[in-house]
GROMACS .gro file of N, CA and C in nm:
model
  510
    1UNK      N    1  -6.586   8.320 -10.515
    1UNK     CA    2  -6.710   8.339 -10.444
    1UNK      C    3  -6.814   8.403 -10.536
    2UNK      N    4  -6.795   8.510 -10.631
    2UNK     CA    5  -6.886   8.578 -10.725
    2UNK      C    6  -6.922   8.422 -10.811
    3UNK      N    7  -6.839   8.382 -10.863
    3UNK     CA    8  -6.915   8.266 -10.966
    3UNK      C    9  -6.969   8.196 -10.900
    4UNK      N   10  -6.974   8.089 -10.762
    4UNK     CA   11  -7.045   8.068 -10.697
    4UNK      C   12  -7.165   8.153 -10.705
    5UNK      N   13  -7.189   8.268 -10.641
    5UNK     CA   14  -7.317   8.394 -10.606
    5UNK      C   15  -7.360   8.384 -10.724
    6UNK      N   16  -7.331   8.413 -10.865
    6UNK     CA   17  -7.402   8.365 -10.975
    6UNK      C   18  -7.479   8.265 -10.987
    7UNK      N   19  -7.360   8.155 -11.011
    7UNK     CA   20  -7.423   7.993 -10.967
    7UNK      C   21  -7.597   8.010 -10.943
    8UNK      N   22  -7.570   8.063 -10.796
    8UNK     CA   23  -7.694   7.998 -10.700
    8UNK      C   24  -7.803   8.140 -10.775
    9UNK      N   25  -7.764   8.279 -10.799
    9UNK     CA   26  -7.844   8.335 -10.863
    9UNK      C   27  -7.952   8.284 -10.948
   10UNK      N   28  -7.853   8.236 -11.082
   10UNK     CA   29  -7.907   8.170 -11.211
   10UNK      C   30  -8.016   8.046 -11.182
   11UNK      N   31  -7.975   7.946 -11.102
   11UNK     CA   32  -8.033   7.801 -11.038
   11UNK      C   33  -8.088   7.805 -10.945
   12UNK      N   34  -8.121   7.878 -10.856
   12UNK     CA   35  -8.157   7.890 -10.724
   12UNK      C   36  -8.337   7.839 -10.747
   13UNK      N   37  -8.395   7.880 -10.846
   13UNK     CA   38  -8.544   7.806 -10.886
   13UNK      C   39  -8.511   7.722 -10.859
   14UNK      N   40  -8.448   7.654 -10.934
   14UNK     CA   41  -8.463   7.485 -10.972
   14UNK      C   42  -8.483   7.440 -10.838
   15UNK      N   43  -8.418   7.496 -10.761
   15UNK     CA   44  -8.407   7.438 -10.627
   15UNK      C   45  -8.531   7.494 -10.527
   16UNK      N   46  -8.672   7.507 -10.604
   16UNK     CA   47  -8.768   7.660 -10.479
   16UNK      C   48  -8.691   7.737 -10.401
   17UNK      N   49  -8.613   7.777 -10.452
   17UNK     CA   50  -8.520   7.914 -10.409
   17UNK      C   51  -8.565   8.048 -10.464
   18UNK      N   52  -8.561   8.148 -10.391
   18UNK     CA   53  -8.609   8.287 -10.440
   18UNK      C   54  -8.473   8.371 -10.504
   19UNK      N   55  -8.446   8.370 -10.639
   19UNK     CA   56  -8.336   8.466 -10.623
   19UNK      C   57  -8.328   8.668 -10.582
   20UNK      N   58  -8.413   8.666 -10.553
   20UNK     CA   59  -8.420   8.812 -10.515
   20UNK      C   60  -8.424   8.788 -10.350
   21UNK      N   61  -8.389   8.687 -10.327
   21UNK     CA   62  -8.411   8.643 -10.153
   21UNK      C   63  -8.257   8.529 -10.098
   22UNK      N   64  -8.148   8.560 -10.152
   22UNK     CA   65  -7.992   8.480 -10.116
   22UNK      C   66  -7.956   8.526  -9.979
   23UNK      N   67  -7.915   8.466  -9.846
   23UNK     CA   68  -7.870   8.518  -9.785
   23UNK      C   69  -7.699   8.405  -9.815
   24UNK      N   70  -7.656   8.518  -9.766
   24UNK     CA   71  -7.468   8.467  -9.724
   24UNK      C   72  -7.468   8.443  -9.540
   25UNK      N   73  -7.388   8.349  -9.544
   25UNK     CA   74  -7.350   8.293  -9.402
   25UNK      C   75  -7.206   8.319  -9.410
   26UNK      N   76  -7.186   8.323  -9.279
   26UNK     CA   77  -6.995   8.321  -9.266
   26UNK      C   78  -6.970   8.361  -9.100
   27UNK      N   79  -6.879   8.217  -9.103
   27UNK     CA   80  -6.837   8.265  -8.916
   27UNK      C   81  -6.692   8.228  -8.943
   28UNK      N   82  -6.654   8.341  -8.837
   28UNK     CA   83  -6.503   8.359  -8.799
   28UNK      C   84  -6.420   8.427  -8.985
   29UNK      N   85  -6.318   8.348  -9.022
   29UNK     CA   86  -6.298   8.475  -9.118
   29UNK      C   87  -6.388   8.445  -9.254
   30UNK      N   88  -6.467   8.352  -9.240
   30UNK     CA   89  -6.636   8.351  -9.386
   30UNK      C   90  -6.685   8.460  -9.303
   31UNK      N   91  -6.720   8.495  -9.218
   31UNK     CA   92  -6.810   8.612  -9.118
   31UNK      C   93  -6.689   8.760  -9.208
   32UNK      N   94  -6.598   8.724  -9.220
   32UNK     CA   95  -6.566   8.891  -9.248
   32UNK      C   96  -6.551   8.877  -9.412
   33UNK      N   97  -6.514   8.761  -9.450
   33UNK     CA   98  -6.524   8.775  -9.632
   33UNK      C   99  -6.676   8.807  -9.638
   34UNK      N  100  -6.766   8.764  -9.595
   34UNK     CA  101  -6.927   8.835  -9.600
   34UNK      C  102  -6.953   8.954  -9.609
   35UNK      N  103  -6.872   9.044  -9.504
   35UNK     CA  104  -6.880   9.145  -9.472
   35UNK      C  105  -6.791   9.240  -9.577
   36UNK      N  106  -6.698   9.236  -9.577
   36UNK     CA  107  -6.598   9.274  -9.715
   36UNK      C  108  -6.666   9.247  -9.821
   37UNK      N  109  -6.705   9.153  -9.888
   37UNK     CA  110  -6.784   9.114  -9.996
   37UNK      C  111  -6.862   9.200 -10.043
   38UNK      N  112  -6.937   9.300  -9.945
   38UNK     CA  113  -7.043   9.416  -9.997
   38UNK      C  114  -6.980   9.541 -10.054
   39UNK      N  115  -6.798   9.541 -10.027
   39UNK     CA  116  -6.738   9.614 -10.120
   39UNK      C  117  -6.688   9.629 -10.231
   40UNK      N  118  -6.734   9.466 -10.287
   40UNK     CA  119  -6.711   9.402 -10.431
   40UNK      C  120  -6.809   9.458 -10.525
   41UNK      N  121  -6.764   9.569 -10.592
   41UNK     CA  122  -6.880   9.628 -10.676
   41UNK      C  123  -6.972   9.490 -10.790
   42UNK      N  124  -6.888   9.394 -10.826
   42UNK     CA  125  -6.934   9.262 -10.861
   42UNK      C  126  -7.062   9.192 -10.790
   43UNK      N  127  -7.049   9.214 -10.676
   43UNK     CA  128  -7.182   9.183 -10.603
   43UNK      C  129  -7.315   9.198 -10.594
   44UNK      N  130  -7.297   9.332 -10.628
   44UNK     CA  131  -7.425   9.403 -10.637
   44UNK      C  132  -7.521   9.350 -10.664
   45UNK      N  133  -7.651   9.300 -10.604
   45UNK     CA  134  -7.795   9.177 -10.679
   45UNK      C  135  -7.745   9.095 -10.682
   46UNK      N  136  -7.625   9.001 -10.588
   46UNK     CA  137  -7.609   8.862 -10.581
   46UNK      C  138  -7.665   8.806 -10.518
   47UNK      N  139  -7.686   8.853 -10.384
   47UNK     CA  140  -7.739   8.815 -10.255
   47UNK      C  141  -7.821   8.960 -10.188
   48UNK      N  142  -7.926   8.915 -10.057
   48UNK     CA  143  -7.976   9.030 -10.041
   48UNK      C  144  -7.947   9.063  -9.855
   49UNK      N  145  -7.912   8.939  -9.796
   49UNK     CA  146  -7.877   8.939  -9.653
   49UNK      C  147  -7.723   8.899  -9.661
   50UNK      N  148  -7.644   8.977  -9.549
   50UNK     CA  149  -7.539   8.870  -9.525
   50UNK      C  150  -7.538   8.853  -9.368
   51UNK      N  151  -7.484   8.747  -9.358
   51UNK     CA  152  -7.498   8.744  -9.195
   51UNK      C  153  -7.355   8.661  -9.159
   52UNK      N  154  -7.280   8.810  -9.045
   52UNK     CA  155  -7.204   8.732  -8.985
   52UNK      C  156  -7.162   8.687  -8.871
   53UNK      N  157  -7.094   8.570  -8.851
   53UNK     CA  158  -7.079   8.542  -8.690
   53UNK      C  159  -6.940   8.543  -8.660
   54UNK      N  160  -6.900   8.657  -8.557
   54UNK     CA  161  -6.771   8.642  -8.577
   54UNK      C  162  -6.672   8.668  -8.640
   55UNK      N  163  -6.689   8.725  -8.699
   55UNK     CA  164  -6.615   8.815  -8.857
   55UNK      C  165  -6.571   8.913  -8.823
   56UNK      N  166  -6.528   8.992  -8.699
   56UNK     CA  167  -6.460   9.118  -8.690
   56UNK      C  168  -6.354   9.100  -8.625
   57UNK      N  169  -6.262   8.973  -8.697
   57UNK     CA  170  -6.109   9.010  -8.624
   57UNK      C  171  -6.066   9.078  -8.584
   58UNK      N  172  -6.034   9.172  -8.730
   58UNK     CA  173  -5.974   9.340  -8.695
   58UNK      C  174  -6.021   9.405  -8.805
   59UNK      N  175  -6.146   9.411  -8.839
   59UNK     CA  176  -6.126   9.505  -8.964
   59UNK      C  177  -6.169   9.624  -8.864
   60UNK      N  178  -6.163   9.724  -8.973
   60UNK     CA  179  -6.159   9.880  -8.929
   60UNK      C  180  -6.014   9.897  -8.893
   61UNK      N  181  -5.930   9.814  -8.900
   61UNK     CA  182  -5.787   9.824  -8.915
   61UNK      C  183  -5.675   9.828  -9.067
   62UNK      N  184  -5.634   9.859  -9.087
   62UNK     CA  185  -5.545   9.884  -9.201
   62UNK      C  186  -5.473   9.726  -9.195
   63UNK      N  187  -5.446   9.686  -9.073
   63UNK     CA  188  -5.342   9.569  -9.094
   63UNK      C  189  -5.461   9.448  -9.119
   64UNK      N  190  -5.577   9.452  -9.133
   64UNK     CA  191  -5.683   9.324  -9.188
   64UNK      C  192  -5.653   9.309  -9.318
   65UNK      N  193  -5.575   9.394  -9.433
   65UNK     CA  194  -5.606   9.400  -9.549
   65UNK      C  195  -5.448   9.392  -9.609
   66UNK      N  196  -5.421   9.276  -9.685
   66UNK     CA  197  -5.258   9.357  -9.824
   66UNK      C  198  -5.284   9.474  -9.942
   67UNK      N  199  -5.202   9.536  -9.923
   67UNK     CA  200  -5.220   9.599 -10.022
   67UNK      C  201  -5.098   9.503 -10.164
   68UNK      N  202  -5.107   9.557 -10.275
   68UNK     CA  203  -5.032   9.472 -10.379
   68UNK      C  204  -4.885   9.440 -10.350
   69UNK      N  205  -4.825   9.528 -10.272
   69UNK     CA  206  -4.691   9.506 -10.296
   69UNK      C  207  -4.661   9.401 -10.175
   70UNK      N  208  -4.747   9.371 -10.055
   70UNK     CA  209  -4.750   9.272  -9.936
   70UNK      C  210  -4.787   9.142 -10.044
   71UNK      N  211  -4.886   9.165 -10.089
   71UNK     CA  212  -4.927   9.003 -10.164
   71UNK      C  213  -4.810   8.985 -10.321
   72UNK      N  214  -4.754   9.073 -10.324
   72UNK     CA  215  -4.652   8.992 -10.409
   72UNK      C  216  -4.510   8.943 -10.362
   73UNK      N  217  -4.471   9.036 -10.269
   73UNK     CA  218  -4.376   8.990 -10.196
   73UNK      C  219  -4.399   8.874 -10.068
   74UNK      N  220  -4.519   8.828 -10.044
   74UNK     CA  221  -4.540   8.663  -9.973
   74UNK      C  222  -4.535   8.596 -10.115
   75UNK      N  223  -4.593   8.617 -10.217
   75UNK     CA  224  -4.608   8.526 -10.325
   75UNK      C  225  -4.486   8.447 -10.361
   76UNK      N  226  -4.416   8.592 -10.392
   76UNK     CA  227  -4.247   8.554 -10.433
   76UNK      C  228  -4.142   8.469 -10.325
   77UNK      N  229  -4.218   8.492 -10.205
   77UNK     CA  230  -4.175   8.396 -10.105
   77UNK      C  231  -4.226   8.286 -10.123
   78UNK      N  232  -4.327   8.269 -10.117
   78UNK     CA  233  -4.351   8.092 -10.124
   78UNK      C  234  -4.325   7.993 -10.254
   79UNK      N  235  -4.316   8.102 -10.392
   79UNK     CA  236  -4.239   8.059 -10.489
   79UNK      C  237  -4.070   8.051 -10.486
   80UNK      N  238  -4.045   8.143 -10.427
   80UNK     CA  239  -3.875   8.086 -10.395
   80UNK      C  240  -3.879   7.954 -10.352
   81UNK      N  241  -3.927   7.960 -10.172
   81UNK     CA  242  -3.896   7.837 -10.129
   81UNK      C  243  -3.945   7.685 -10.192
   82UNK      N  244  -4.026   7.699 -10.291
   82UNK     CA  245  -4.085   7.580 -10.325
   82UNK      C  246  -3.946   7.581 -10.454
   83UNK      N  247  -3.891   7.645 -10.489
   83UNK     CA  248  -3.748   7.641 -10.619
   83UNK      C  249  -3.856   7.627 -10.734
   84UNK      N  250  -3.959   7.693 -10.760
   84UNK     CA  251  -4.009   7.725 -10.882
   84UNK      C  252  -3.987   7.868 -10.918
   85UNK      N  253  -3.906   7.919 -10.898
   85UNK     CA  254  -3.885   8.085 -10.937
   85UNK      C  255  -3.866   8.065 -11.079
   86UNK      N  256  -3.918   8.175 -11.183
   86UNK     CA  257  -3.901   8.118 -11.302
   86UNK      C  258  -3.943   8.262 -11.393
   87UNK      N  259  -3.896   8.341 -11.489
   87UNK     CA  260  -3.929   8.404 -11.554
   87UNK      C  261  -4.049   8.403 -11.643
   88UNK      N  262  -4.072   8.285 -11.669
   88UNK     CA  263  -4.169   8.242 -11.715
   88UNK      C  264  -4.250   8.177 -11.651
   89UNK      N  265  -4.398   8.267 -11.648
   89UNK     CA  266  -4.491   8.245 -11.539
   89UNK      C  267  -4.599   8.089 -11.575
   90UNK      N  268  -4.640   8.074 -11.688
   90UNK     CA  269  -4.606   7.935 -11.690
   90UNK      C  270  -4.561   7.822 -11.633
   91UNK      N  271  -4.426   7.855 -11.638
   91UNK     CA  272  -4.338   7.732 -11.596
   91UNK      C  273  -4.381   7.722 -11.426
   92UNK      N  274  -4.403   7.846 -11.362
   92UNK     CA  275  -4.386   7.860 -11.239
   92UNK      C  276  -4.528   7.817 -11.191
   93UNK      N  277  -4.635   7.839 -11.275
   93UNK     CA  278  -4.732   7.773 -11.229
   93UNK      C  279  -4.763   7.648 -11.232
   94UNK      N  280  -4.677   7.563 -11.362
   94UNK     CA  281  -4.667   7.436 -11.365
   94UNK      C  282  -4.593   7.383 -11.227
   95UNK      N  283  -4.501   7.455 -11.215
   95UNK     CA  284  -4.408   7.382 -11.071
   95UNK      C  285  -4.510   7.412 -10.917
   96UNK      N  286  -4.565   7.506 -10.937
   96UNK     CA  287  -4.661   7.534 -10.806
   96UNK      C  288  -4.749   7.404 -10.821
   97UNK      N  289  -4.809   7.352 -10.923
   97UNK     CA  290  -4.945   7.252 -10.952
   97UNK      C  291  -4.861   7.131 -10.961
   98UNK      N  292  -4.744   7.097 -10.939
   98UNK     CA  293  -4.655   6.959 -10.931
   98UNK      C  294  -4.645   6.951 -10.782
   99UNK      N  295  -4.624   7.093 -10.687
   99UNK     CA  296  -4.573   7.047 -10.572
   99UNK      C  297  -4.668   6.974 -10.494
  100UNK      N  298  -4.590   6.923 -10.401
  100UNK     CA  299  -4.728   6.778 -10.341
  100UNK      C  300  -4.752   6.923 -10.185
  101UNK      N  301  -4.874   6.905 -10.161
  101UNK     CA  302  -4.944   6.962 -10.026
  101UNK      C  303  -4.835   6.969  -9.933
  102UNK      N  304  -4.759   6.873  -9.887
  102UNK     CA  305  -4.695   6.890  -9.790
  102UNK      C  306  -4.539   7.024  -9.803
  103UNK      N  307  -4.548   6.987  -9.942
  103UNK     CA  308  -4.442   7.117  -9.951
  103UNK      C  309  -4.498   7.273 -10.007
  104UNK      N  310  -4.623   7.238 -10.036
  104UNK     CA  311  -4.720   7.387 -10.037
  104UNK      C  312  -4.703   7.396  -9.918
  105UNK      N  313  -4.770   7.358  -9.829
  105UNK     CA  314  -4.810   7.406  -9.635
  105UNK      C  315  -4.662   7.425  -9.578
  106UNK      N  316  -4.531   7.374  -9.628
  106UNK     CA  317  -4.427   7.383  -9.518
  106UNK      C  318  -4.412   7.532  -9.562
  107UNK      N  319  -4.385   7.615  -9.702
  107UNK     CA  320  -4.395   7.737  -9.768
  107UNK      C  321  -4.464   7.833  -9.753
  108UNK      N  322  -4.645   7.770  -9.710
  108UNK     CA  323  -4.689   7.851  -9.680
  108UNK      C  324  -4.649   7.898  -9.528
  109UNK      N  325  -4.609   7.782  -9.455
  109UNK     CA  326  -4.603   7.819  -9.313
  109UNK      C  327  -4.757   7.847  -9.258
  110UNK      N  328  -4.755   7.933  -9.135
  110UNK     CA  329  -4.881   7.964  -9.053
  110UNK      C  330  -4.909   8.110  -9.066
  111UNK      N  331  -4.871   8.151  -9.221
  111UNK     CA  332  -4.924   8.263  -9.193
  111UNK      C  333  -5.067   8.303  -9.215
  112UNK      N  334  -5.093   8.394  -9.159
  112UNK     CA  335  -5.238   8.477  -9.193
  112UNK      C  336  -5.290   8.490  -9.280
  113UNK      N  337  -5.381   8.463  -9.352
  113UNK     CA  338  -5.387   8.525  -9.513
  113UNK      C  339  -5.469   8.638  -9.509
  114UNK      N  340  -5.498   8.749  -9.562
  114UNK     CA  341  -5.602   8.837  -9.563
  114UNK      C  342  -5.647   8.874  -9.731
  115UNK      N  343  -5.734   8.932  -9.721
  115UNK     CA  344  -5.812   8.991  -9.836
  115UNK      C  345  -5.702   9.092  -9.951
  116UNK      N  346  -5.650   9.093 -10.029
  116UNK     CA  347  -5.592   9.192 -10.088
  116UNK      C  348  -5.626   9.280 -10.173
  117UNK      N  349  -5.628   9.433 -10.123
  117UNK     CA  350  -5.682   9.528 -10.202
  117UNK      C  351  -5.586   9.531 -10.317
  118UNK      N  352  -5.722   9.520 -10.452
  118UNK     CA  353  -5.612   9.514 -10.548
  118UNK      C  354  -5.625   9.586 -10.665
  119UNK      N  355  -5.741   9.660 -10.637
  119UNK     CA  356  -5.806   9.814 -10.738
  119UNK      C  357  -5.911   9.728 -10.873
  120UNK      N  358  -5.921   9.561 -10.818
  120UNK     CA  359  -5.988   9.521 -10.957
  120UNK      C  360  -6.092   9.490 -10.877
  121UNK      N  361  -6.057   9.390 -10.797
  121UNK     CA  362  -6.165   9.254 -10.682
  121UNK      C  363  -6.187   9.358 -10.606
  122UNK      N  364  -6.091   9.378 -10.493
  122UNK     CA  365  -6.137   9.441 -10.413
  122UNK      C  366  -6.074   9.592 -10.392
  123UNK      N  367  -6.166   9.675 -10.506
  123UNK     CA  368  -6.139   9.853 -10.548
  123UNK      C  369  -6.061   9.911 -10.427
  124UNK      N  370  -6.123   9.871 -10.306
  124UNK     CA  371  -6.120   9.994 -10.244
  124UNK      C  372  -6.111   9.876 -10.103
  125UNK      N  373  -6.057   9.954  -9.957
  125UNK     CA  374  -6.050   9.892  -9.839
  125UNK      C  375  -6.208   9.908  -9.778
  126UNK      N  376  -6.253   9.750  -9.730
  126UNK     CA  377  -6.385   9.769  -9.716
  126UNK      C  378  -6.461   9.844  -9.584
  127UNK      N  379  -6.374   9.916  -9.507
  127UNK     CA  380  -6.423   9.946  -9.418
  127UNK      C  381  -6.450  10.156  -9.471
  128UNK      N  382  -6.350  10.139  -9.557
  128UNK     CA  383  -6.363  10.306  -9.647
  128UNK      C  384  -6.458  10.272  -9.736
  129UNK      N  385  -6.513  10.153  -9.767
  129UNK     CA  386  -6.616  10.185  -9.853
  129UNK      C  387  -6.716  10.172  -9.813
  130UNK      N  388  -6.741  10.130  -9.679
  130UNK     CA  389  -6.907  10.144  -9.608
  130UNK      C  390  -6.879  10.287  -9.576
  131UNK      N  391  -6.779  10.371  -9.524
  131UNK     CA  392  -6.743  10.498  -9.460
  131UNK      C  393  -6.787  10.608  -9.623
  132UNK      N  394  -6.721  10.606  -9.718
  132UNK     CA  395  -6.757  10.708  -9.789
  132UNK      C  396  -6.917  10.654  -9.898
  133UNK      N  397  -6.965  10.584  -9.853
  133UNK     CA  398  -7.120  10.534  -9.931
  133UNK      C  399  -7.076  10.478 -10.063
  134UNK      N  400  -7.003  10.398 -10.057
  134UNK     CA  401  -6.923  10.295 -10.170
  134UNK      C  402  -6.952  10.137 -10.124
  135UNK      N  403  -7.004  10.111 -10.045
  135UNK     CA  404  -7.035  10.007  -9.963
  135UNK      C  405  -7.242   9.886 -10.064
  136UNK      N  406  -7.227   9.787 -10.057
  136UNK     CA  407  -7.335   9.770 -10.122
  136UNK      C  408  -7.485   9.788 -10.027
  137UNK      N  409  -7.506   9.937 -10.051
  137UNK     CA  410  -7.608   9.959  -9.925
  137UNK      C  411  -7.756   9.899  -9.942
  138UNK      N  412  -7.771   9.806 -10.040
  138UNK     CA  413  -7.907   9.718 -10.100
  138UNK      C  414  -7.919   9.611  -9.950
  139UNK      N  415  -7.776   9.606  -9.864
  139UNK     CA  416  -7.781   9.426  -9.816
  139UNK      C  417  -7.797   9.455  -9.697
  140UNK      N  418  -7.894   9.377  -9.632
  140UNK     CA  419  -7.942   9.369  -9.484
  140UNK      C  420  -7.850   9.272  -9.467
  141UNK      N  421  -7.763   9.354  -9.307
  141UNK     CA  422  -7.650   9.320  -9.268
  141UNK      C  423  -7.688   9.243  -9.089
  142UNK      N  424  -7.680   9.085  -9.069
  142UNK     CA  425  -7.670   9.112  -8.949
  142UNK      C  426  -7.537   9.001  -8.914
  143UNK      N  427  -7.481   9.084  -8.782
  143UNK     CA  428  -7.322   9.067  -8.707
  143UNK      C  429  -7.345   9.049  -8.577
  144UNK      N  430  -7.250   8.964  -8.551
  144UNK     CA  431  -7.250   8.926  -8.414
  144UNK      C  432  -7.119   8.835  -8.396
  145UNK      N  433  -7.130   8.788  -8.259
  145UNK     CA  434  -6.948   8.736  -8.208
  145UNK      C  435  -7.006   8.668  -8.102
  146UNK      N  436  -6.939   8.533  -8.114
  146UNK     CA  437  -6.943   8.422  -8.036
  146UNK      C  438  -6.869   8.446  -7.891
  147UNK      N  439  -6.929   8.420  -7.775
  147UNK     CA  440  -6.842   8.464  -7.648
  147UNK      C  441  -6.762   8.425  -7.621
  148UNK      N  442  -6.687   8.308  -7.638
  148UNK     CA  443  -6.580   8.188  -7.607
  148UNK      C  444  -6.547   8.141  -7.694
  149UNK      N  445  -6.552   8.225  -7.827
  149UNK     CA  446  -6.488   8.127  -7.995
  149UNK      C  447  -6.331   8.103  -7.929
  150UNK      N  448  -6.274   8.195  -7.883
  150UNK     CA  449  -6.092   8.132  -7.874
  150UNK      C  450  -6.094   8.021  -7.798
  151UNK      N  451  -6.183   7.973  -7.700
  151UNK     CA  452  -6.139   7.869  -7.612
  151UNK      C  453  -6.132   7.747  -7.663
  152UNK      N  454  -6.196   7.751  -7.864
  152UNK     CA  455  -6.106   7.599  -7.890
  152UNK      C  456  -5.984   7.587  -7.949
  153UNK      N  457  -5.934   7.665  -7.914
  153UNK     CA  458  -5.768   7.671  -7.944
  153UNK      C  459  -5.726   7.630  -7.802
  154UNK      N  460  -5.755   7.640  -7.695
  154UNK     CA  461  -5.708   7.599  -7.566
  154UNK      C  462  -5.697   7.419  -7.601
  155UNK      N  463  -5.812   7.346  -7.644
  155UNK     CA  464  -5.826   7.239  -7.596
  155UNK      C  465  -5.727   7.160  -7.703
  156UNK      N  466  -5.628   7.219  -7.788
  156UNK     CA  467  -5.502   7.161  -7.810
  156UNK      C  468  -5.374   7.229  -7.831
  157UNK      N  469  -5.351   7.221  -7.722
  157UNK     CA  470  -5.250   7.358  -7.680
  157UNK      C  471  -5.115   7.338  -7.760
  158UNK      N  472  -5.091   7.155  -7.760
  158UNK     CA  473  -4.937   7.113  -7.826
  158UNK      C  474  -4.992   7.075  -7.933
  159UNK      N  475  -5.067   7.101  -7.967
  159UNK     CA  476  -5.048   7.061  -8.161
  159UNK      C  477  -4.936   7.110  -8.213
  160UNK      N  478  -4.889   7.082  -8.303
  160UNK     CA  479  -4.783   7.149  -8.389
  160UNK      C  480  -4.797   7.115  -8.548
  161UNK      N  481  -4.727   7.226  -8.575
  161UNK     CA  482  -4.718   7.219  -8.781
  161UNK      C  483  -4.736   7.074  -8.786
  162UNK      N  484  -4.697   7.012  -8.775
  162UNK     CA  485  -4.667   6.869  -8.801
  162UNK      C  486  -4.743   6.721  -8.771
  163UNK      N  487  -4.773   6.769  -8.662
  163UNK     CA  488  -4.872   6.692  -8.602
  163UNK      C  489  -4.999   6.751  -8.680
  164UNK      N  490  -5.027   6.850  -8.700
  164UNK     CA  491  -5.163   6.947  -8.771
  164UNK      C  492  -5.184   6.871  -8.928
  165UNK      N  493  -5.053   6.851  -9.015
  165UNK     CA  494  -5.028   6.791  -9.123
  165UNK      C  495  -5.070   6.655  -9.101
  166UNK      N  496  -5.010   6.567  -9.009
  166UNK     CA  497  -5.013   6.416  -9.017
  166UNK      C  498  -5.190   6.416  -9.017
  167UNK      N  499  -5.240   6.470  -8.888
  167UNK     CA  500  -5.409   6.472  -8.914
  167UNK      C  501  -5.456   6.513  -9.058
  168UNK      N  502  -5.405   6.597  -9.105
  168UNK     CA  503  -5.495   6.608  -9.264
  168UNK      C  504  -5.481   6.512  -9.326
  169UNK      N  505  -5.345   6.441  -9.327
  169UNK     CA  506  -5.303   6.359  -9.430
  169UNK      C  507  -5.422   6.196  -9.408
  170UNK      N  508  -5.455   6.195  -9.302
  170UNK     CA  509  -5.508   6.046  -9.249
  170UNK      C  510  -5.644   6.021  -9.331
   0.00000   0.00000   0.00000
């Protein structure tokens, strides 16, 4: 997302774009990477609005965020099950970039993914860094939440893993 925010920084003329004038969009979890994003000390003068819709799953919660030892131990899970475990990280990334989609997604399963605090990307948990003035306080922030976003999960109640796959694949 930062090389992107560059991107449009650097080029944004070309296009009658103002770069001292970027806003960020994001609904549902783009609405909370927006919002997290202003704790990316990297950010700073990328953008000057962010706006989100929908973006407060759960932050202000501890469980919105991995800390390192959660994101290496899913990692090492989805590298087991794919049988690329490998001392040599190399090799293991070659076998991750061979596997075909359908056996990435059965590995990944349905889990959640979240943001991982990782003391480089993201220093600090972003809801402690709007709290102790670590937060990027340059960015006009506006938030808001859709009244009935869950009700399109109602209108396919029996989807399944599988059926979810065959649609991507078409």
């Amino acid at each position: 997302m930062l090389s992107a925010l560059r991107w449009i920084k650097k080029n944004i003329q070309d296009y009658r774009g103002d770069p001292n004038n970027i806003a960020l969009f994001g609904e549902s979890a783009g609405g909370l990477s927006v919002i997290d994003l202003g704790a990316v000390k990297g950010s700073v003068n990328l953008y000057r609005t962010a706006i989100s819709q929908s973006g407060l799953g759960s932050p202000g919660t501890y469980l919105s965020y991995y800390n390192m030892s959660h994101a290496l131990n899913y990692s090492n899970s989805v590298v087991q099950q794919l049988n690329c475990a490998n001392d040599d990280q190399d090799k293991v990334l070659l076998c991750l970039r061979n596997s075909s989609i359908e056996d990435l997604l059965t590995a990944y399963g349905n889990r959640y993914t979240r943001p991982i605090i990782d003391n480089y990307f993201f220093p600090r948990y972003p809801p402690l860094a709007i709290k102790n003035g670590m937060y990027n306080n340059d960015l006009s922030l506006i938030m808001g939440n859709n009244n009935d976003e869950i009700a399109v999960c109602y209108a396919y109640p029996d989807i399944n893993f599988n059926e979810t796959l065959a649609l991507l694949s078409q």
